[in-house]
Amino acid sequence: MQLKTLTLLGLASAANAQTLADVLAENAATLSSLTSFLQSEEVIYELFANAQDVTLLAPSNEALARLNATPLANELLSDPNYLTAFLAYHVLNGTYYASNLSSAPTQFIPTILDIAAYSNVTGGQRLQVQSSDGGVSFVSGNGAVSTVQSANFNYTGGTIHIIDNYLTIPAVLPTALLEQNLTALVGAVTQAGVAETLTNARDITLFAPNNGAFDAIGNLVSELTVEQLTGILGYHVIVGQTVYSSQIEDGATATTFQGGDITLRVEDGSVFVNSARVVKADVLCANGVIHIIDGVLNPSNTDAEPNPTASTQAPAFSGASSTGGVPFTSGITVPTTATAEPTATSGPDSGNGGDDTPVEAGAAAQGAALGMAALFGAAVLLAQL
């Protein structure tokens, strides 16, 4: 669908100062399920109705019918906190018309989801926006893709875009890694005893070695002390800064949690971290973003450089070799929703469910709603308590 068409679809509603209820009622053929969903929680509905300068990404009736056929529907209806977070992730923090969403090939826009149990990203959990061939799609947790069907239904608080699939809240770090089949990394983090530290850290960027990367240094891992393993893992993490693919520049450096610096390079359309190639970028997690790489970074070899023409990079560890089995994976199980692990030969992926485009440079509802009070306005919230 061309964006000109998307824009024209909303012109009629732009002419009048309509409320959220007005727009939902006028589009009942497409949004009646969402309306019922919102009105099932009075406090949440009032918060949404009174919000200002927001963009509501409204799942169509068909999208919510698919949701109702999953276990997630019962989880949402039984947990007001989760329902609040789920709905909040469908609201962009700011008014973004179709023209704003298509202004760049890839953007990462903050939502109003800032409830601690579900997001630990400053300014609200992000949503990836992709624009291609006149259409706009959103990529959420575990690479779920939602496409804009019609856009720019304006109301007094902002605008609404109707999407063809519900959004998925990014999972906590260990789950997000397992969803990508990164069992070796999860095992290494568990063995080093740093899972809780990494999961609770705010605003992280994790360069996550895939299973093949750990296999390539398999002969060395048994010799690592816990302290050495912790240092290696810490060299893969930036804390306090979420670096998405759209922000990566050739030659940029960053200081890791371990203390050493890494160098980011853009070579022949691929992104490298030291000598490791990014094979899948922008996997969203509850506390930041994950980029999957094909090599384990070595904090004692910070000058390692890539060979952009090679399909597989040499290990950054001297004397490293495979032992024929992936280390750290004993006892680690993968959820049924895990995606196939990307490889360097398949080309980099920007977290969009298989696109091989190279990476470019338990309280009540009232209690759950408190996490959004500052954004919606304390007066609105207090009126409901």
CSV table of N, CA and C in Angstrom, one decimal, residues 6-89:
chain,number,residue,atom,x,y,z
A,6,LEU,N,-2.3,5.7,2.2
A,6,LEU,CA,-2.4,5.6,3.7
A,6,LEU,C,-2.8,7.0,4.2
A,7,THR,N,-2.2,8.0,3.7
A,7,THR,CA,-2.4,9.4,4.2
A,7,THR,C,-3.9,9.8,3.8
A,8,LEU,N,-4.3,9.5,2.6
A,8,LEU,CA,-5.7,10.0,2.2
A,8,LEU,C,-6.7,9.3,3.0
A,9,LEU,N,-6.5,8.1,3.5
A,9,LEU,CA,-7.5,7.3,4.3
A,9,LEU,C,-7.9,8.1,5.6
A,10,GLY,N,-6.9,8.9,6.1
A,10,GLY,CA,-7.2,9.5,7.3
A,10,GLY,C,-7.7,11.0,7.2
A,11,LEU,N,-7.8,11.5,6.0
A,11,LEU,CA,-8.1,12.9,5.9
A,11,LEU,C,-9.5,13.3,6.4
A,12,ALA,N,-10.4,12.4,6.3
A,12,ALA,CA,-11.8,12.7,6.7
A,12,ALA,C,-11.8,13.0,8.2
A,13,SER,N,-11.1,12.1,9.0
A,13,SER,CA,-11.0,12.3,10.4
A,13,SER,C,-10.2,13.5,10.9
A,14,ALA,N,-9.3,13.9,10.0
A,14,ALA,CA,-8.5,15.1,10.3
A,14,ALA,C,-9.3,16.4,10.4
A,15,ALA,N,-10.4,16.4,9.7
A,15,ALA,CA,-11.1,17.6,9.5
A,15,ALA,C,-11.8,18.0,10.8
A,16,ASN,N,-12.1,17.1,11.7
A,16,ASN,CA,-12.9,17.4,12.9
A,16,ASN,C,-12.0,17.0,14.1
A,17,ALA,N,-12.3,17.7,15.2
A,17,ALA,CA,-11.6,17.5,16.5
A,17,ALA,C,-12.3,16.3,17.2
A,18,GLN,N,-12.1,15.1,16.7
A,18,GLN,CA,-12.7,13.9,17.2
A,18,GLN,C,-12.0,13.4,18.4
A,19,THR,N,-12.8,12.7,19.3
A,19,THR,CA,-12.2,12.0,20.4
A,19,THR,C,-11.8,10.6,20.0
A,20,LEU,N,-11.1,10.0,20.9
A,20,LEU,CA,-10.7,8.6,20.7
A,20,LEU,C,-11.9,7.7,20.5
A,21,ALA,N,-12.9,7.9,21.3
A,21,ALA,CA,-14.2,7.2,21.2
A,21,ALA,C,-14.8,7.4,19.9
A,22,ASP,N,-14.8,8.6,19.3
A,22,ASP,CA,-15.4,8.9,18.0
A,22,ASP,C,-14.7,8.1,16.9
A,23,VAL,N,-13.4,8.1,16.9
A,23,VAL,CA,-12.7,7.4,15.9
A,23,VAL,C,-12.9,5.9,16.0
A,24,LEU,N,-12.8,5.4,17.2
A,24,LEU,CA,-13.1,3.9,17.4
A,24,LEU,C,-14.4,3.5,16.9
A,25,ALA,N,-15.4,4.4,17.2
A,25,ALA,CA,-16.8,4.1,16.8
A,25,ALA,C,-17.0,4.1,15.3
A,26,GLU,N,-16.3,5.1,14.6
A,26,GLU,CA,-16.4,5.2,13.2
A,26,GLU,C,-15.7,4.1,12.4
A,27,ASN,N,-14.8,3.4,13.1
A,27,ASN,CA,-14.1,2.3,12.5
A,27,ASN,C,-14.4,1.0,13.2
A,28,ALA,N,-15.6,0.9,13.6
A,28,ALA,CA,-16.0,-0.3,14.3
A,28,ALA,C,-15.8,-1.6,13.5
A,29,ALA,N,-16.0,-1.5,12.2
A,29,ALA,CA,-15.9,-2.6,11.3
A,29,ALA,C,-14.5,-3.2,11.4
A,30,THR,N,-13.5,-2.4,11.8
A,30,THR,CA,-12.1,-2.9,11.8
A,30,THR,C,-11.6,-2.9,13.3
A,31,LEU,N,-12.2,-2.1,14.2
A,31,LEU,CA,-11.6,-1.9,15.5
A,31,LEU,C,-12.5,-2.2,16.6
A,32,SER,N,-13.6,-2.9,16.4
A,32,SER,CA,-14.6,-3.2,17.5
A,32,SER,C,-14.0,-4.1,18.5
A,33,SER,N,-13.1,-5.0,18.2
A,33,SER,CA,-12.5,-5.9,19.1
A,33,SER,C,-11.5,-5.1,20.1
A,34,LEU,N,-10.8,-4.2,19.5
A,34,LEU,CA,-9.9,-3.3,20.3
A,34,LEU,C,-10.7,-2.5,21.2
A,35,THR,N,-11.8,-1.9,20.7
A,35,THR,CA,-12.7,-1.1,21.6
A,35,THR,C,-13.1,-1.9,22.8
A,36,SER,N,-13.6,-3.1,22.6
A,36,SER,CA,-14.0,-3.9,23.7
A,36,SER,C,-12.9,-4.2,24.7
A,37,PHE,N,-11.7,-4.5,24.1
A,37,PHE,CA,-10.5,-4.8,24.8
A,37,PHE,C,-10.2,-3.6,25.8
A,38,LEU,N,-10.2,-2.4,25.2
A,38,LEU,CA,-9.9,-1.2,26.0
A,38,LEU,C,-10.9,-1.0,27.1
A,39,GLN,N,-12.2,-1.1,26.7
A,39,GLN,CA,-13.2,-0.8,27.7
A,39,GLN,C,-13.4,-1.8,28.8
A,40,SER,N,-12.8,-3.0,28.6
A,40,SER,CA,-12.8,-4.0,29.7
A,40,SER,C,-12.1,-3.5,30.9
A,41,GLU,N,-11.2,-2.5,30.8
A,41,GLU,CA,-10.5,-2.0,31.9
A,41,GLU,C,-10.7,-0.5,31.9
A,42,GLU,N,-11.7,0.0,32.8
A,42,GLU,CA,-12.1,1.4,32.7
A,42,GLU,C,-11.0,2.4,32.9
A,43,VAL,N,-10.1,2.1,33.9
A,43,VAL,CA,-9.1,3.0,34.2
A,43,VAL,C,-8.1,3.2,33.0
A,44,ILE,N,-7.7,2.0,32.5
A,44,ILE,CA,-6.8,2.0,31.3
A,44,ILE,C,-7.4,2.8,30.1
A,45,TYR,N,-8.7,2.5,29.9
A,45,TYR,CA,-9.4,3.2,28.8
A,45,TYR,C,-9.4,4.7,29.0
A,46,GLU,N,-9.7,5.2,30.2
A,46,GLU,CA,-9.7,6.6,30.4
A,46,GLU,C,-8.3,7.2,30.3
A,47,LEU,N,-7.3,6.5,30.7
A,47,LEU,CA,-5.9,7.0,30.5
A,47,LEU,C,-5.6,7.1,29.0
A,48,PHE,N,-6.0,6.1,28.2
A,48,PHE,CA,-5.7,6.2,26.8
A,48,PHE,C,-6.5,7.4,26.2
A,49,ALA,N,-7.8,7.5,26.6
A,49,ALA,CA,-8.6,8.5,26.0
A,49,ALA,C,-8.2,9.9,26.3
A,50,ASN,N,-7.5,10.1,27.4
A,50,ASN,CA,-7.0,11.4,27.8
A,50,ASN,C,-5.6,11.7,27.5
A,51,ALA,N,-4.9,10.7,27.0
A,51,ALA,CA,-3.5,10.9,26.6
A,51,ALA,C,-3.3,12.0,25.5
A,52,GLN,N,-2.2,12.7,25.5
A,52,GLN,CA,-2.0,13.8,24.5
A,52,GLN,C,-0.7,13.5,23.8
A,53,ASP,N,-0.6,13.9,22.6
A,53,ASP,CA,0.6,13.7,21.7
A,53,ASP,C,1.1,12.3,21.7
A,54,VAL,N,0.2,11.4,21.3
A,54,VAL,CA,0.6,10.0,21.2
A,54,VAL,C,0.1,9.4,19.8
A,55,THR,N,0.6,8.3,19.5
A,55,THR,CA,0.2,7.6,18.3
A,55,THR,C,-0.2,6.2,18.7
A,56,LEU,N,-1.5,5.9,18.5
A,56,LEU,CA,-2.0,4.5,18.8
A,56,LEU,C,-1.9,3.6,17.6
A,57,LEU,N,-1.2,2.5,17.8
A,57,LEU,CA,-1.1,1.4,16.8
A,57,LEU,C,-2.2,0.4,17.1
A,58,ALA,N,-3.2,0.5,16.4
A,58,ALA,CA,-4.5,-0.3,16.7
A,58,ALA,C,-4.6,-1.6,15.9
A,59,PRO,N,-4.4,-2.7,16.6
A,59,PRO,CA,-4.6,-4.0,16.0
A,59,PRO,C,-6.0,-4.2,15.4
A,60,SER,N,-6.1,-4.7,14.2
A,60,SER,CA,-7.4,-4.9,13.6
A,60,SER,C,-8.2,-6.0,14.3
A,61,ASN,N,-9.4,-6.1,13.9
A,61,ASN,CA,-10.2,-7.2,14.5
A,61,ASN,C,-9.6,-8.6,14.2
A,62,GLU,N,-9.1,-8.7,12.9
A,62,GLU,CA,-8.4,-10.0,12.5
A,62,GLU,C,-7.2,-10.3,13.4
A,63,ALA,N,-6.4,-9.2,13.7
A,63,ALA,CA,-5.2,-9.4,14.5
A,63,ALA,C,-5.6,-9.8,15.9
A,64,LEU,N,-6.6,-9.2,16.5
A,64,LEU,CA,-7.0,-9.6,17.8
A,64,LEU,C,-7.7,-11.0,17.9
A,65,ALA,N,-8.3,-11.4,16.7
A,65,ALA,CA,-8.8,-12.7,16.7
A,65,ALA,C,-7.7,-13.8,16.7
A,66,ARG,N,-6.6,-13.5,16.1
A,66,ARG,CA,-5.4,-14.4,16.2
A,66,ARG,C,-4.9,-14.4,17.6
A,67,LEU,N,-4.9,-13.2,18.3
A,67,LEU,CA,-4.4,-13.1,19.7
A,67,LEU,C,-5.3,-14.0,20.6
A,68,ASN,N,-6.6,-13.9,20.4
A,68,ASN,CA,-7.5,-14.7,21.2
A,68,ASN,C,-7.4,-16.2,21.1
A,69,ALA,N,-6.7,-16.6,20.0
A,69,ALA,CA,-6.5,-18.0,19.8
A,69,ALA,C,-5.2,-18.5,20.4
A,70,THR,N,-4.5,-17.6,21.2
A,70,THR,CA,-3.2,-18.0,21.8
A,70,THR,C,-3.4,-17.9,23.3
A,71,PRO,N,-2.4,-18.6,24.0
A,71,PRO,CA,-2.4,-18.5,25.5
A,71,PRO,C,-2.2,-17.1,26.0
A,72,LEU,N,-1.6,-16.2,25.2
A,72,LEU,CA,-1.4,-14.9,25.6
A,72,LEU,C,-2.7,-14.1,26.0
A,73,ALA,N,-3.7,-14.4,25.3
A,73,ALA,CA,-5.0,-13.7,25.6
A,73,ALA,C,-5.4,-14.0,27.0
A,74,ASN,N,-5.4,-15.2,27.5
A,74,ASN,CA,-5.8,-15.5,28.9
A,74,ASN,C,-4.8,-14.9,29.9
A,75,GLU,N,-3.5,-14.8,29.5
A,75,GLU,CA,-2.5,-14.2,30.4
A,75,GLU,C,-2.8,-12.7,30.6
A,76,LEU,N,-3.2,-12.0,29.5
A,76,LEU,CA,-3.5,-10.6,29.6
A,76,LEU,C,-4.8,-10.3,30.4
A,77,LEU,N,-5.8,-11.1,30.2
A,77,LEU,CA,-7.0,-10.9,30.9
A,77,LEU,C,-7.0,-11.3,32.4
A,78,SER,N,-6.0,-12.1,32.7
A,78,SER,CA,-5.9,-12.5,34.1
A,78,SER,C,-4.9,-11.6,34.9
A,79,ASP,N,-4.2,-10.8,34.2
A,79,ASP,CA,-3.1,-10.0,34.9
A,79,ASP,C,-3.2,-8.5,34.4
A,80,PRO,N,-3.8,-7.6,35.2
A,80,PRO,CA,-4.0,-6.2,34.8
A,80,PRO,C,-2.7,-5.5,34.5
A,81,ASN,N,-1.6,-5.9,35.2
A,81,ASN,CA,-0.3,-5.3,35.0
A,81,ASN,C,0.1,-5.6,33.5
A,82,TYR,N,0.0,-6.9,33.2
A,82,TYR,CA,0.5,-7.3,31.9
A,82,TYR,C,-0.4,-6.7,30.8
A,83,LEU,N,-1.7,-6.6,31.0
A,83,LEU,CA,-2.6,-6.0,30.0
A,83,LEU,C,-2.2,-4.5,29.8
A,84,THR,N,-1.9,-3.8,30.9
A,84,THR,CA,-1.5,-2.4,30.8
A,84,THR,C,-0.2,-2.3,30.0
A,85,ALA,N,0.7,-3.1,30.3
A,85,ALA,CA,2.0,-3.1,29.6
A,85,ALA,C,1.8,-3.4,28.1
A,86,PHE,N,1.0,-4.4,27.8
A,86,PHE,CA,0.7,-4.8,26.4
A,86,PHE,C,0.1,-3.6,25.6
A,87,LEU,N,-0.9,-3.0,26.2
A,87,LEU,CA,-1.5,-1.8,25.5
A,87,LEU,C,-0.6,-0.7,25.4
A,88,ALA,N,0.2,-0.4,26.5
A,88,ALA,CA,1.2,0.7,26.4
A,88,ALA,C,2.2,0.5,25.3
A,89,TYR,N,2.5,-0.7,25.0
A,89,TYR,CA,3.5,-1.0,23.9
A,89,TYR,C,2.9,-0.7,22.5
